[in-house]
Coordinates of C-alpha atoms and ligand atoms in Angstrom, one line a residue:
X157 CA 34.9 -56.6 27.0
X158 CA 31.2 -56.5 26.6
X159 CA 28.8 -55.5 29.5
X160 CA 26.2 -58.8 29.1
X161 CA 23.3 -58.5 31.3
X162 CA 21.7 -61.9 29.2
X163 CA 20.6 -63.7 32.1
X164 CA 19.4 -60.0 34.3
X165 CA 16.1 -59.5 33.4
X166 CA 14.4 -62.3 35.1
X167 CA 16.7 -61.5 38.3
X168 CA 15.9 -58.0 38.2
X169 CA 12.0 -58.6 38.7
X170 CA 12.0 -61.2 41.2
X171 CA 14.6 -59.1 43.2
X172 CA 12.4 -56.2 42.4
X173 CA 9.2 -58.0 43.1
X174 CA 10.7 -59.3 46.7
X175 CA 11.9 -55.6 47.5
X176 CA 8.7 -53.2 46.4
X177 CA 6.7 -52.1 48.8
X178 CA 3.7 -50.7 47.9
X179 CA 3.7 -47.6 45.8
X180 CA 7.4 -48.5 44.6
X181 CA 8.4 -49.0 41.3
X182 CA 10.5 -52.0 40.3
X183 CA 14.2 -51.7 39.8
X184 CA 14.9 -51.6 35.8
X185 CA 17.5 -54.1 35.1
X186 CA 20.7 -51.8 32.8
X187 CA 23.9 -52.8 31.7
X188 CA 26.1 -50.1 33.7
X189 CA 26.0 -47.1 36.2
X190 CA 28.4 -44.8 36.5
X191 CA 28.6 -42.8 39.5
X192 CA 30.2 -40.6 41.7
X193 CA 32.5 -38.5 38.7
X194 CA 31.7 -35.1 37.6
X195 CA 30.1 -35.3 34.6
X196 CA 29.5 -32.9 31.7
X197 CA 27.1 -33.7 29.3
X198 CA 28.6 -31.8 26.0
X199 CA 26.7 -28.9 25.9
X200 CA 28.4 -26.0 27.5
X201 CA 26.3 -26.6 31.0
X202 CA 27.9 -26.8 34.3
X203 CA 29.4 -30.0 35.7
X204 CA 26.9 -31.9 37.9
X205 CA 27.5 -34.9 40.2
X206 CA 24.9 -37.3 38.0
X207 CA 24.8 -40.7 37.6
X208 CA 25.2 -42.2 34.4
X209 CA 23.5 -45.2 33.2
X210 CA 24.5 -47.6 30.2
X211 CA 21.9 -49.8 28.5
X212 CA 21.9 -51.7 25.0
X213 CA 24.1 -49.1 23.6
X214 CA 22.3 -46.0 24.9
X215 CA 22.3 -43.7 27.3
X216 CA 19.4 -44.7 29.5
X217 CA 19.3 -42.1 32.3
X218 CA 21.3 -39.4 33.3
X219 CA 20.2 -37.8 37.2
X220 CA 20.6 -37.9 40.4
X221 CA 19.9 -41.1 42.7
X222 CA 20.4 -44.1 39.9
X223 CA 20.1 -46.8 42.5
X224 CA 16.7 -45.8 43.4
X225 CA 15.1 -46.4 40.1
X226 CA 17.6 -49.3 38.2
X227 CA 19.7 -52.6 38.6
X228 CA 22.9 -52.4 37.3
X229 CA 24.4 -55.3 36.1
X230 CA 27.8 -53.7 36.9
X231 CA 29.4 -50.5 38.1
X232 CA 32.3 -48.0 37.7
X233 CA 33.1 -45.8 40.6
X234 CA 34.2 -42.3 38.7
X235 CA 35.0 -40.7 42.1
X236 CA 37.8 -38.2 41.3
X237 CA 37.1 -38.3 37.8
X238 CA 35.5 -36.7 34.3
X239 CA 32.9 -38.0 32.7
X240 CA 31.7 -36.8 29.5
X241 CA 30.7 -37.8 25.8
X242 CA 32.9 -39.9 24.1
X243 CA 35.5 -37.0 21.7
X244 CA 34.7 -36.8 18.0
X245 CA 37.4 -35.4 15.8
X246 CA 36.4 -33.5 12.6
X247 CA 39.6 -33.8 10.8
X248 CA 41.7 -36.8 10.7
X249 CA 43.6 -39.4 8.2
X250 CA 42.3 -42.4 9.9
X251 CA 40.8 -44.0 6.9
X252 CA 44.0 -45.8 6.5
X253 CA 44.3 -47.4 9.4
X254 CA 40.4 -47.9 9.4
X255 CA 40.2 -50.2 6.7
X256 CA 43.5 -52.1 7.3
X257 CA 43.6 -55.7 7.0
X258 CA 45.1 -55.5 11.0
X259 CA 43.0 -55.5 13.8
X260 CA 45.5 -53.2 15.7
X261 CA 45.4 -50.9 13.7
X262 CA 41.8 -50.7 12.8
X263 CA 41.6 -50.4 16.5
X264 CA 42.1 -46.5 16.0
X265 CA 44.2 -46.3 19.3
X266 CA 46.0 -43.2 19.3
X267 CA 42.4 -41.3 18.7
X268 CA 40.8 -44.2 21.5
X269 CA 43.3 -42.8 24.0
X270 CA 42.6 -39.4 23.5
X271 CA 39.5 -39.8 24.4
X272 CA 38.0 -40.0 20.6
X273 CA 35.2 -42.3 19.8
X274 CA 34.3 -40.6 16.6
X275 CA 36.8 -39.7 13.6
X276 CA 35.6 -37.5 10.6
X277 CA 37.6 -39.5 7.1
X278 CA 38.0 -37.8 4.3
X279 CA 39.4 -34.8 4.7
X280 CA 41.5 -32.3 3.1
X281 CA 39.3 -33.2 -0.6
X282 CA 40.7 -36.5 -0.1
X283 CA 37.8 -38.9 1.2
X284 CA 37.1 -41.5 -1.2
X285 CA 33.2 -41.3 -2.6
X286 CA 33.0 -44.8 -2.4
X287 CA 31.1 -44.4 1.1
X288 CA 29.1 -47.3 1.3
X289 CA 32.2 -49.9 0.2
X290 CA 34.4 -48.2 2.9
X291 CA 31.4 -48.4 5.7
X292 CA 31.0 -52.0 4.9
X293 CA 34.5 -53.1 5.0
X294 CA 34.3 -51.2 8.3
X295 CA 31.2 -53.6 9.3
X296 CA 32.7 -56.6 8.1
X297 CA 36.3 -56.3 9.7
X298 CA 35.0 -54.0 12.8
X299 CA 36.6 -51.2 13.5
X300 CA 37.6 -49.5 17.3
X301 CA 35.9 -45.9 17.1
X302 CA 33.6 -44.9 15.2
X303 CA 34.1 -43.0 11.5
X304 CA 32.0 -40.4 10.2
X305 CA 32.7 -39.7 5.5
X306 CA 33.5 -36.9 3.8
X307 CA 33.4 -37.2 -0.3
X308 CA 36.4 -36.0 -1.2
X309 CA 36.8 -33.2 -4.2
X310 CA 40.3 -34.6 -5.4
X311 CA 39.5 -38.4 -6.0
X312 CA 36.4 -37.0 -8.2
X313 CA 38.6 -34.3 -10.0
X314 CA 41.0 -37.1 -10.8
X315 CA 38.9 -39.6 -11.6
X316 CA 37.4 -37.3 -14.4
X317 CA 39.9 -34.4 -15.3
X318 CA 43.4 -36.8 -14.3
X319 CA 46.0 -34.1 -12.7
X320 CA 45.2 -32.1 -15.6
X321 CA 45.5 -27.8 -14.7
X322 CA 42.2 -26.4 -16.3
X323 CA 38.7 -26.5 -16.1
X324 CA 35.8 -29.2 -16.4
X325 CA 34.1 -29.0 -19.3
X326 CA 29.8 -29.1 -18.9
X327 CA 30.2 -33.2 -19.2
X328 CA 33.2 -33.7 -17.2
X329 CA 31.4 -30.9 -14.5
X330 CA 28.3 -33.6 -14.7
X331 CA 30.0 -36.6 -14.0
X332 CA 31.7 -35.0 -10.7
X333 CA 28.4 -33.8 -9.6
X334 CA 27.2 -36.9 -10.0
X335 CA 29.9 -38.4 -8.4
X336 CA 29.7 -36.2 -5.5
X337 CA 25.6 -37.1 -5.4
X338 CA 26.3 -40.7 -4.9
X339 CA 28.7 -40.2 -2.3
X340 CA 26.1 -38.0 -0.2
X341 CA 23.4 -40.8 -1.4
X342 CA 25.7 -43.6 0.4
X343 CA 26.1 -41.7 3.6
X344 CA 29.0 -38.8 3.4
X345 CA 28.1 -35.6 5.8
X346 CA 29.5 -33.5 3.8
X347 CA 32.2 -32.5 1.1
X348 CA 35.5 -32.2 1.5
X349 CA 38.3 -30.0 -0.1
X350 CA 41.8 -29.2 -0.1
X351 CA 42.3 -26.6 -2.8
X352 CA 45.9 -26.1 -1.9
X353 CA 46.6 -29.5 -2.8
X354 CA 47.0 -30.7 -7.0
X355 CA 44.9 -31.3 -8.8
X356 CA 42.2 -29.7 -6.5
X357 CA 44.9 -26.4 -6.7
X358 CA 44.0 -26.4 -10.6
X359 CA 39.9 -25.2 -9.7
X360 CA 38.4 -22.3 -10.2
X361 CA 36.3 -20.8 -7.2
X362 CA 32.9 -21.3 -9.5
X363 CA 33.6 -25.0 -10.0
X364 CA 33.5 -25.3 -6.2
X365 CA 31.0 -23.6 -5.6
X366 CA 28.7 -26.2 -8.0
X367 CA 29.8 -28.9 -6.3
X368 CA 29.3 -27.6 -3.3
X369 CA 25.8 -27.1 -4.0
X370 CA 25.3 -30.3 -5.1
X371 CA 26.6 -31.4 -1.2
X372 CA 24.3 -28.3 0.1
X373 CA 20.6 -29.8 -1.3
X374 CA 21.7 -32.9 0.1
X375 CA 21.7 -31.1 3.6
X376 CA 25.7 -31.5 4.1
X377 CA 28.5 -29.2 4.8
X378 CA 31.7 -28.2 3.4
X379 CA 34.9 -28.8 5.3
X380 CA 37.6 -27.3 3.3
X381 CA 41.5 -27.1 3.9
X382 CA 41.2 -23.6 2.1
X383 CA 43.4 -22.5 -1.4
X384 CA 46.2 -20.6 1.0
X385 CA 47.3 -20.9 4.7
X386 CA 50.3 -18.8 4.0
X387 CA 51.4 -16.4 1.0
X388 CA 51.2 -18.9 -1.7
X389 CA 49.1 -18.1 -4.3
X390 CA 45.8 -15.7 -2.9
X391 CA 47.2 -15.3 0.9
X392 CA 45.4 -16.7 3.8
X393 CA 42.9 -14.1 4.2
X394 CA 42.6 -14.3 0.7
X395 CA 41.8 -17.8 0.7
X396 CA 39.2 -16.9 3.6
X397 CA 37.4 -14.7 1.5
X398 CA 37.4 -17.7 -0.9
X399 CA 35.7 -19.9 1.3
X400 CA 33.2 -17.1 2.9
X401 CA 32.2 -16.7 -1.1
X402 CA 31.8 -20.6 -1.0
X403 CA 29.8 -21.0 1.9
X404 CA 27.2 -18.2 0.6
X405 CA 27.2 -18.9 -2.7
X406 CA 26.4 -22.2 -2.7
X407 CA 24.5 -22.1 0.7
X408 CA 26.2 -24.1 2.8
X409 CA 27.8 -24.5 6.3
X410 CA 31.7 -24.1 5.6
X411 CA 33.9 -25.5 8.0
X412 CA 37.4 -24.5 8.0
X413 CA 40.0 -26.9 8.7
X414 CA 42.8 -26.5 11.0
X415 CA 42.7 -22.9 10.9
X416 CA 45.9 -21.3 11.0
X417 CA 48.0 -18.7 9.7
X418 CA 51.2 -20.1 8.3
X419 CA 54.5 -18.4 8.0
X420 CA 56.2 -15.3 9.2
X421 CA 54.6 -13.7 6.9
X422 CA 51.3 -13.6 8.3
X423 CA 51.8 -14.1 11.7
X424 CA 49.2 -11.7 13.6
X425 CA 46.7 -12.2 10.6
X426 CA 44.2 -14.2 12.9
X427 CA 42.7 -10.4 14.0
X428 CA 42.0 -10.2 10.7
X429 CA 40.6 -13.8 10.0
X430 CA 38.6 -13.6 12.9
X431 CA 36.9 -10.2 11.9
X432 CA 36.1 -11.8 8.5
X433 CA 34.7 -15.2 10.3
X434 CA 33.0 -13.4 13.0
X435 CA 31.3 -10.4 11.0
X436 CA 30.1 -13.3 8.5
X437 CA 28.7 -15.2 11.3
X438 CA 26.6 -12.1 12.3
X439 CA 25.4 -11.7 9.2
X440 CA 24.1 -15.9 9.5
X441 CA 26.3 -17.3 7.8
X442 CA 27.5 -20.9 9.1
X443 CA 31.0 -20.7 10.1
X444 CA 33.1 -23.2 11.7
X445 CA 36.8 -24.1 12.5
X446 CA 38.5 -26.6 13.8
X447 CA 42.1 -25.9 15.4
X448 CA 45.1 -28.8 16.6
X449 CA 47.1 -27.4 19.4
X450 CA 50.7 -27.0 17.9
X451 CA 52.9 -25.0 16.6
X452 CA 54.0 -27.2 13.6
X453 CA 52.1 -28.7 10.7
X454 CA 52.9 -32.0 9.4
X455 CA 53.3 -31.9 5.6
X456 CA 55.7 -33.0 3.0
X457 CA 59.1 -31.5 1.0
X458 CA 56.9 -31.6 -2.0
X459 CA 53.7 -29.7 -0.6
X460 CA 55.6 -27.4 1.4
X461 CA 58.0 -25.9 -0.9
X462 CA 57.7 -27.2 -4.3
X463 CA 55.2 -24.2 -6.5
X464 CA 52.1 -25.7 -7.9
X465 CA 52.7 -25.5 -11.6
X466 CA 56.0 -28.0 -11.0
X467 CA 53.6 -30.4 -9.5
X468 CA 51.4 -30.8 -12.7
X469 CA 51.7 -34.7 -13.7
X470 CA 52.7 -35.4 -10.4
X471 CA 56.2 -36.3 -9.0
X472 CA 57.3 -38.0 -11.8
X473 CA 56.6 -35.1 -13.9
X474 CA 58.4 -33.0 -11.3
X475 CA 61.6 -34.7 -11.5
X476 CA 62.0 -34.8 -15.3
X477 CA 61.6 -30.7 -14.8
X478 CA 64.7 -31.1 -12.1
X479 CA 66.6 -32.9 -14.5
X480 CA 66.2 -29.6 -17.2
X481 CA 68.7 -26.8 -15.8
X482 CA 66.3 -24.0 -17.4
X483 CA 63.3 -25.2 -15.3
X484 CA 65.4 -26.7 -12.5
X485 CA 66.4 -22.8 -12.1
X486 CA 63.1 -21.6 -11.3
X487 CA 62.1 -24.5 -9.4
X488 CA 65.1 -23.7 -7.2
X489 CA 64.7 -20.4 -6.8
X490 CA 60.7 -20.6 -5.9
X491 CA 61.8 -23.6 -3.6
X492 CA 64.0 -21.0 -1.5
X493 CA 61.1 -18.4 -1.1
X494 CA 59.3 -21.9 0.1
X495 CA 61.5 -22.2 2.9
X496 CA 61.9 -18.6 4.0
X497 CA 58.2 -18.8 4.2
X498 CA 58.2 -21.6 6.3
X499 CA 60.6 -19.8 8.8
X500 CA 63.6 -21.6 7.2
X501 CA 65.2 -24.5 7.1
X502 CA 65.4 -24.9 10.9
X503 CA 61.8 -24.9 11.0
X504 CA 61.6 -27.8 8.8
X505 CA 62.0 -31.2 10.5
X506 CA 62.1 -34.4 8.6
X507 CA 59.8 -37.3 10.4
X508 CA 59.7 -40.1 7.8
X509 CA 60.7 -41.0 4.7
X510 CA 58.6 -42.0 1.4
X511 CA 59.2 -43.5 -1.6
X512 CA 62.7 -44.6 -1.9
X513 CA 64.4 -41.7 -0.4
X514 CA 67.5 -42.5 2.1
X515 CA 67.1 -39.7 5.2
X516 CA 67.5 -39.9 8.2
X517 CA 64.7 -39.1 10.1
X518 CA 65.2 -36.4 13.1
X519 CA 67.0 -33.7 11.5
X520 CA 65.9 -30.3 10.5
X521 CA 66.5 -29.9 6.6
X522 CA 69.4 -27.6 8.0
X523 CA 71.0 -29.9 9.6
X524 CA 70.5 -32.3 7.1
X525 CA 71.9 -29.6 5.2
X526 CA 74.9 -29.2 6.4
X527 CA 75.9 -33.2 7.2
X528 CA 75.8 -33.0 3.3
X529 CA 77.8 -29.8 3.0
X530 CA 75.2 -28.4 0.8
X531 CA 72.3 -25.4 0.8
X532 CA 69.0 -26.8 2.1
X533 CA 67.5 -26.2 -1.2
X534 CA 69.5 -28.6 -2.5
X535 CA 69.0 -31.3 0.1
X536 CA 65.3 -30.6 -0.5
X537 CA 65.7 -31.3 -4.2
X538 CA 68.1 -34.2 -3.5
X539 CA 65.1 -35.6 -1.2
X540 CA 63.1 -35.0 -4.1
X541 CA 64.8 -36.6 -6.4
X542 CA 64.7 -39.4 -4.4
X543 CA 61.3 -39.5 -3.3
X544 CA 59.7 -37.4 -0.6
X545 CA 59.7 -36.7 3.7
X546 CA 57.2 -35.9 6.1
X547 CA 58.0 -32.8 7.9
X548 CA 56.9 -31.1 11.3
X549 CA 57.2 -27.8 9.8
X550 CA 57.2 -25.1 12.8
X551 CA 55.0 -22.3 11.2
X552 CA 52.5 -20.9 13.3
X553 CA 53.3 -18.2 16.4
X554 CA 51.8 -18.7 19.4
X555 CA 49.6 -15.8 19.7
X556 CA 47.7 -16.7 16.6
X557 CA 46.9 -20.0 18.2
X558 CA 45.7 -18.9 21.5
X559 CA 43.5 -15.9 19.7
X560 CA 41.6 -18.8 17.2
X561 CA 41.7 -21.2 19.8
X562 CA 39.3 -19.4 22.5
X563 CA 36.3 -18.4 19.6
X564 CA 33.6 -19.9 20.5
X565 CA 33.2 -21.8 16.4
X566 CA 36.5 -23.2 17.0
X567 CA 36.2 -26.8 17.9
X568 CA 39.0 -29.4 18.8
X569 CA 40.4 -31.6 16.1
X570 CA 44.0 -33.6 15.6
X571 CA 44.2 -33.4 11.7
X572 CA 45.8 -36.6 12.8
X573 CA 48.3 -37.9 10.5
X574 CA 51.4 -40.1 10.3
X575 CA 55.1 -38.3 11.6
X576 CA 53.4 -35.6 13.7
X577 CA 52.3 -36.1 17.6
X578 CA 49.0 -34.6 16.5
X579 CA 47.9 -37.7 15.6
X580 CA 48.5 -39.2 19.3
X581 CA 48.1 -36.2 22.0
X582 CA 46.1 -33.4 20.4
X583 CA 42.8 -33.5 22.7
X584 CA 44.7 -33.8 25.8
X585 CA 47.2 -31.3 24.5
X586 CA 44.6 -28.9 23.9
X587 CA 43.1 -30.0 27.5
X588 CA 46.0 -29.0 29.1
X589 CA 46.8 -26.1 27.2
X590 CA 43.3 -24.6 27.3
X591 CA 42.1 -25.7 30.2
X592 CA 45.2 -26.1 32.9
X593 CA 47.1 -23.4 30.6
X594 CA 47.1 -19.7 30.4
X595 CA 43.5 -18.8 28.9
X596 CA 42.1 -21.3 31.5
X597 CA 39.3 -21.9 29.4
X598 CA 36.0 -23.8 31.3
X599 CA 36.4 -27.7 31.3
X600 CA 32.6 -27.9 30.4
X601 CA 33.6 -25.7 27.4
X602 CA 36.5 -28.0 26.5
X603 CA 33.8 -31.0 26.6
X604 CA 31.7 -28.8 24.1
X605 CA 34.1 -28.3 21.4
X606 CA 35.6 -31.7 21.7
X607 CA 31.9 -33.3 21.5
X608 CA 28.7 -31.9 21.1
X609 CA 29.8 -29.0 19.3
X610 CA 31.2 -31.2 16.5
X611 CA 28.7 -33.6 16.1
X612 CA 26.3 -30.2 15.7
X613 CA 28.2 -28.9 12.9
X614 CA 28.5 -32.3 11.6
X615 CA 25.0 -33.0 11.4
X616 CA 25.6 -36.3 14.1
X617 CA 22.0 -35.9 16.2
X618 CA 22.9 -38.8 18.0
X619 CA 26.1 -37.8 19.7
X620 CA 28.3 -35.8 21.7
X621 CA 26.1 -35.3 24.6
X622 CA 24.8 -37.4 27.1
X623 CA 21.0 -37.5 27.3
X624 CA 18.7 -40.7 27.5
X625 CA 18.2 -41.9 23.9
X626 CA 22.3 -41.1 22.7
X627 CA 24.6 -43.4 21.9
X628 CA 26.8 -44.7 24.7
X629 CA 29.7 -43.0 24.0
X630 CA 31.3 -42.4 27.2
X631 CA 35.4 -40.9 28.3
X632 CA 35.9 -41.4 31.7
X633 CA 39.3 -39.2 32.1
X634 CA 41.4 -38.5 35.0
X635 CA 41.6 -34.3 35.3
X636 CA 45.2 -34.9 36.8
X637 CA 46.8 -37.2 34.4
X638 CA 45.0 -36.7 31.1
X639 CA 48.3 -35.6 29.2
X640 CA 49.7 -36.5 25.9
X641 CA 53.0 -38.6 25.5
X642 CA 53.9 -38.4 21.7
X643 CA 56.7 -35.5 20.7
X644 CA 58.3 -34.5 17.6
X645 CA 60.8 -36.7 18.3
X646 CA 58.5 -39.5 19.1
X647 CA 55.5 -38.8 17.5
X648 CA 54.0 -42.3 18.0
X649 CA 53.1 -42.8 22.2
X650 CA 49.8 -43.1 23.2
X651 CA 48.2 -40.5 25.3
X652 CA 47.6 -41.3 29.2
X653 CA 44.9 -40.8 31.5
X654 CA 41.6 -41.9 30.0
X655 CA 40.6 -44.6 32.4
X656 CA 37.8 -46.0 30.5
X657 CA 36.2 -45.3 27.3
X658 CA 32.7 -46.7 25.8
X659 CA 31.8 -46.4 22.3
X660 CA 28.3 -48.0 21.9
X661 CA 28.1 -49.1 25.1
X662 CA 31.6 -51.3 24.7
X663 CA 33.9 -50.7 26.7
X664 CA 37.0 -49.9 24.6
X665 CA 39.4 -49.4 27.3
X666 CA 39.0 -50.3 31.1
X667 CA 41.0 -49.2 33.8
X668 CA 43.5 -47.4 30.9
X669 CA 43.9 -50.7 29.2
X670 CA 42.9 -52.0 25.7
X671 CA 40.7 -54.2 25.8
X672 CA 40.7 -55.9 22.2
X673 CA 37.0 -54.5 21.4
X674 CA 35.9 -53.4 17.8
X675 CA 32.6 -51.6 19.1
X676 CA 32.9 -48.8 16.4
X677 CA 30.6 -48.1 13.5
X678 CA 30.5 -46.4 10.4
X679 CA 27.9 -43.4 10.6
X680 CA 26.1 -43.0 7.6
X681 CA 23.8 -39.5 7.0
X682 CA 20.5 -40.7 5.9
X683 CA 20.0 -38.5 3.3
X684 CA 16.2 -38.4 1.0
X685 CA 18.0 -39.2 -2.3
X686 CA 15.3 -39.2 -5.1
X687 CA 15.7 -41.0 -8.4
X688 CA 19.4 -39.1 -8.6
X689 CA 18.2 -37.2 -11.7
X690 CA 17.3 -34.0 -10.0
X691 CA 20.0 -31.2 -10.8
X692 CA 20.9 -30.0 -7.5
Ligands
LIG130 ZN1 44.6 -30.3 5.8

């Protein structure tokens, strides 16, 4: 639905002119007011009881007493509920669904009803550095939210080095920087990596560090899903340290993804993470995180449990190792320290299948297990063997959330993904966790690290709060009802109680209805790219 005020202008002045007396200003025509809510404006300040007023797009005017001063060409009465910037999410997998050839799903719904008018793309090193053909498909096909690029470190590794496990030589390193400075050039905020993941797994610390500086003179950030959340390779305080050396080597704001601590075995190492983050922070370093509130990640059989080295080639590769008894052996027995450090095979629940293999979906890889009358490592490699499954894997303790979750550099984000509820409830989750729930955190806090917080660290200097001159993006949520719907079980239900949401001024949803808008727009960083031969 779009707010059209074509025919106002004209209206407005003779009204105006008929109703000034003299020393009165005339009413100013505007698309929308919204009054009577309590609004917070995504800073961290209080809650007031402003109006709100919509024009062209923009915030026009936030204050007391709109009536007085414009003429609104239509009204929403907010009595009872919150109004605040429109959510932007740092970390998702929307790009997907964003460029899909079906309008329902470009519609980017189960972020919209969260609250989300901004996603972040490209995460986890896997953003696509072909950022100006992905903001024009966007443009051309139009898209519900808004998306925000990251250039991705493991499409340019591949696209130079294949899945290959050693380092770049000085050409190969060339072409990725250049890669990565054409990507920045077209509009990506930053660079993104997922070291944990082949073939990014296969660098060295130093080659990330020179990309990184590459994203760094282009005035970016770098948003990394670090090397180890668990005991994998360099442990998750090991990986920290990794990403601490990044961030100062290369001189850049590092922003850690979903920050976690994953496994038994370093359950209550958030003290420890948090020291590291914080005493870095004091020393100026840039230091972010962002956090999704639940206890599982949403992964797969083959990321989860299978060891790096048996990933080289990819799953192709991995299955002609299975097939060898000698290899198979130490596949299997790596595989079962896998799953012990995931808690166990109970911890482990399989959401969806891929590729061709025939599971059913809903069963822990226990239970699965023992329908088949066989160990879970087995089932895993039988999976495998097969293809592969999404699984909510149930790996973090509850403390460790709470302690990151209350810092005040951790922000909101969903890592939204297919098979996990994440991808459907995680800012009212966190709103009812945080705020309603046991730390009780401020609601104009919550609005800060689900808004203007993010589009801070993301460089975004035109939204996340509400001022005169931002874009119009606007939630309008009920306190009461703002709850999540998706579960494990059903990971795929929209979230409830956002009433009506406004991204650009367009009304996305209205009255807690779709309604069939495709206001979004890709946000490019203007960034001063020279001639492109400068060695940055
Ligand atoms: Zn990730």
């Amino acid at each position: 639905m779009k707010v059209g005020n074509a025919a106002l202008p004209a209206f407005a002045a003779i009204l105006a002119g008929c109703q000034s007396l003299p020393g009165d200003a005339p009413l100013v025509p505007v698309d929308l007011l919204i009054s009577g809510g309590t609004v917070y404006d995504g800073t961290g300040s209080p809650a007031t009881a402003d109006d709100l007023v919509i024009s062209g797009g923009l915030v026009a005017y936030l204050g007391p007493d709109a009536r007085s001063r414009f003429l609104p060409a239509r009204e929403i009465d907010a009595t009872g509920l919150v109004v605040a910037p429109g959510f932007i999410d740092p970390h998702t997998h929307a790009a997907g669904d964003l460029s899909s050839d079906r309008a329902d799903r470009r519609a980017n719904l189960p972020f919209a009803f969260q609250g989300v008018t901004t996603v972040v793309v490209g995460n986890d090193g896997g953003g696509s550095p072909d950022v100006a053909a992905q903001a024009e498909l966007a443009r051309a096909q139009g898209i519900g939210t808004n998306v925000a690029y990251l250039a991705g470190f493991g499409p340019i590794r591949e696209e130079v080095l294949g899945k290959e496990d050693r380092a770049p030589e000085a050409d190969e390193m060339a072409v990725m920087k250049a890669r990565l400075r054409g990507a920045m050039c077209e509009g990506a905020w930053g660079f993104s990596a997922g070291l944990y993941y082949v073939p990014q797994a296969y660098s060295q610390t130093d080659e990330v560090v020179t990309l990184a500086r590459v994203a760094s003179g282009l005035g970016g950030y770098y948003d990394t899903h670090m090397r180890d959340e668990s005991t994998y390779n360099v442990t998750v305080t090991g990986a920290l340290a990794e990403t601490l050396e990044i961030g100062r080597l290369a001189d850049i704001p590092v922003h850690i993804a979903h920050i976690k601590a994953l496994g038994p075995a370093v359950w209550g190492h958030s003290t420890r993470m948090i020291e590291a983050i914080e005493d870095a922070r004091a020393a100026g370093q840039r230091v972010t995180a962002d956090q999704y509130p639940w206890e599982a990640s949403g992964t797969r059989i083959s990321a989860a449990l299978v060891p790096r080295s048996a990933l080289e080639g990819g799953l192709d590769a991995l299955r002609k190792r299975l097939k060898e008894p000698e290899t198979r052996a130490a596949i299997r027995a790596a595989m079962v320290d896998g799953i012990a450090r995931r808690g166990g095979a109970s911890k482990l629940l399989i959401t969806g299948r891929l590729g061709e293999a025939e599971i059913d979906t809903g069963l822990t890889l226990e239970e699965y297990a023992e329908a088949a009358n066989i160990e879970p490592v087995d089932a895993a490699i039988a999976i495998l063997m097969q293809g592969d499954a999404r699984v909510a894997s149930f790996n973090m303790s509850t403390d460790d959330i709470a302690a990151f979750a209350v810092r005040d550099w951790v922000v909101t984000g969903s890592d939204g993904s297919s098979g996990h509820p994440r991808k459907y409830g995680s800012f009212p989750k966190a709103y009812r966790d945080l705020v309603l729930g046991e730390p009780g955190m401020d609601l104009a806090r919550f609005v800060e690290r689900s808004s203007g917080q993010t589009a801070k660290l993301i460089g975004l200097q035109d939204r996340g709060r509400l001022a005169p001159g931002m874009a119009a993006d606007v939630v309008i949520f009920d306190p009461v009802t703002f709850a999540p719907q998706a579960t494990y079980q059903a990971p795929r239900e929209l979230s409830v109680g956002v009433r009506h949401l406004f991204v650009n001024g367009e009304q996305v949803i209205a009255e807690g209805a779709y309604t069939g808008s495709l206001p979004g727009r890709p946000l490019l960083k203007r960034t001063a790219c020279a001639q492109g031969n400068d060695d940055s």
